[in-house]
Amino acid sequence: MILGVGYTRGPEMARRLEENNIIVNYQALPDDEGFTASSGLRTGVQEMTRFGMKEKDFADLAGLMAGGDPA
């Protein structure tokens, strides 16, 4: 799952999430000039499904990450 967080904000947002025990990787999106201008975050879906998350769980997670209520 890839989340757009704004131009060059990927590394900062990954660090802030890690401080709250949420591990993601920052990721350059197709419109970014390169990895150092990363505007995306990538979550490890395989690891999350290994722990039993289903499709609805991902919708809930996306809602929480967007700052809203779970779906």
Short mmCIF file of C-alpha atoms in Angstrom, two decimals:
data_model
loop_
_atom_site.label_atom_id
_atom_site.label_comp_id
_atom_site.label_asym_id
_atom_site.label_seq_id
_atom_site.Cartn_x
_atom_site.Cartn_y
_atom_site.Cartn_z
CA MET A 1 0.00 0.00 0.00
CA ILE A 2 1.44 3.37 -1.03
CA LEU A 3 0.38 6.65 0.62
CA GLY A 4 1.12 10.09 -0.80
CA VAL A 5 2.17 12.49 1.98
CA GLY A 6 3.38 15.54 0.05
CA TYR A 7 6.46 16.63 -1.83
CA THR A 8 9.70 15.60 -0.03
CA ARG A 9 7.77 14.71 3.17
CA GLY A 10 8.25 10.92 2.95
CA PRO A 11 11.38 10.68 5.13
CA GLU A 12 9.98 13.03 7.79
CA MET A 13 6.65 11.22 7.98
CA ALA A 14 8.36 7.80 8.14
CA ARG A 15 10.48 9.04 11.05
CA ARG A 16 7.47 10.47 12.90
CA LEU A 17 5.51 7.25 12.45
CA GLU A 18 8.47 5.18 13.64
CA GLU A 19 8.58 7.28 16.82
CA ASN A 20 5.03 5.98 17.39
CA ASN A 21 5.93 2.35 16.65
CA ILE A 22 4.51 2.33 13.11
CA ILE A 23 7.16 1.16 10.68
CA VAL A 24 6.93 2.22 7.03
CA ASN A 25 9.41 2.95 4.24
CA TYR A 26 9.55 6.25 2.40
CA GLN A 27 9.10 5.77 -1.31
CA ALA A 28 9.62 7.93 -4.38
CA LEU A 29 6.44 8.23 -6.42
CA PRO A 30 6.42 8.41 -10.25
CA ASP A 31 6.30 12.24 -10.29
CA ASP A 32 9.17 12.65 -7.79
CA GLU A 33 12.59 13.67 -9.14
CA GLY A 34 14.26 10.89 -7.18
CA PHE A 35 14.42 9.01 -3.94
CA THR A 36 15.66 12.05 -2.00
CA ALA A 37 12.45 13.90 -2.96
CA SER A 38 10.21 11.04 -1.80
CA SER A 39 6.59 11.99 -1.33
CA GLY A 40 5.23 8.54 -0.54
CA LEU A 41 5.16 5.95 2.21
CA ARG A 42 4.99 2.20 1.66
CA THR A 43 3.50 -0.17 4.20
CA GLY A 44 4.37 -3.86 4.29
CA VAL A 45 1.05 -5.48 3.40
CA GLN A 46 2.54 -8.99 3.42
CA GLU A 47 3.58 -8.63 7.05
CA MET A 48 0.19 -7.23 8.02
CA THR A 49 -1.67 -10.12 6.37
CA ARG A 50 0.67 -12.56 8.09
CA PHE A 51 -0.72 -11.22 11.36
CA GLY A 52 -4.28 -11.84 10.15
CA MET A 53 -5.40 -8.49 8.70
CA LYS A 54 -8.18 -8.74 6.11
CA GLU A 55 -9.49 -6.31 3.46
CA LYS A 56 -11.77 -4.43 5.90
CA ASP A 57 -8.85 -4.03 8.33
CA PHE A 58 -6.89 -2.20 5.63
CA ALA A 59 -9.82 0.15 5.00
CA ASP A 60 -9.90 0.89 8.74
CA LEU A 61 -6.15 1.46 8.77
CA ALA A 62 -6.32 3.81 5.77
CA GLY A 63 -9.05 5.84 7.51
CA LEU A 64 -6.96 6.14 10.66
CA MET A 65 -3.86 7.17 8.73
CA ALA A 66 -5.90 9.80 6.89
CA GLY A 67 -6.92 11.25 10.23
CA GLY A 68 -10.54 10.14 10.17
CA ASP A 69 -12.64 7.49 11.77
CA PRO A 70 -12.19 3.88 10.74
CA ALA A 71 -14.38 2.81 7.80
#
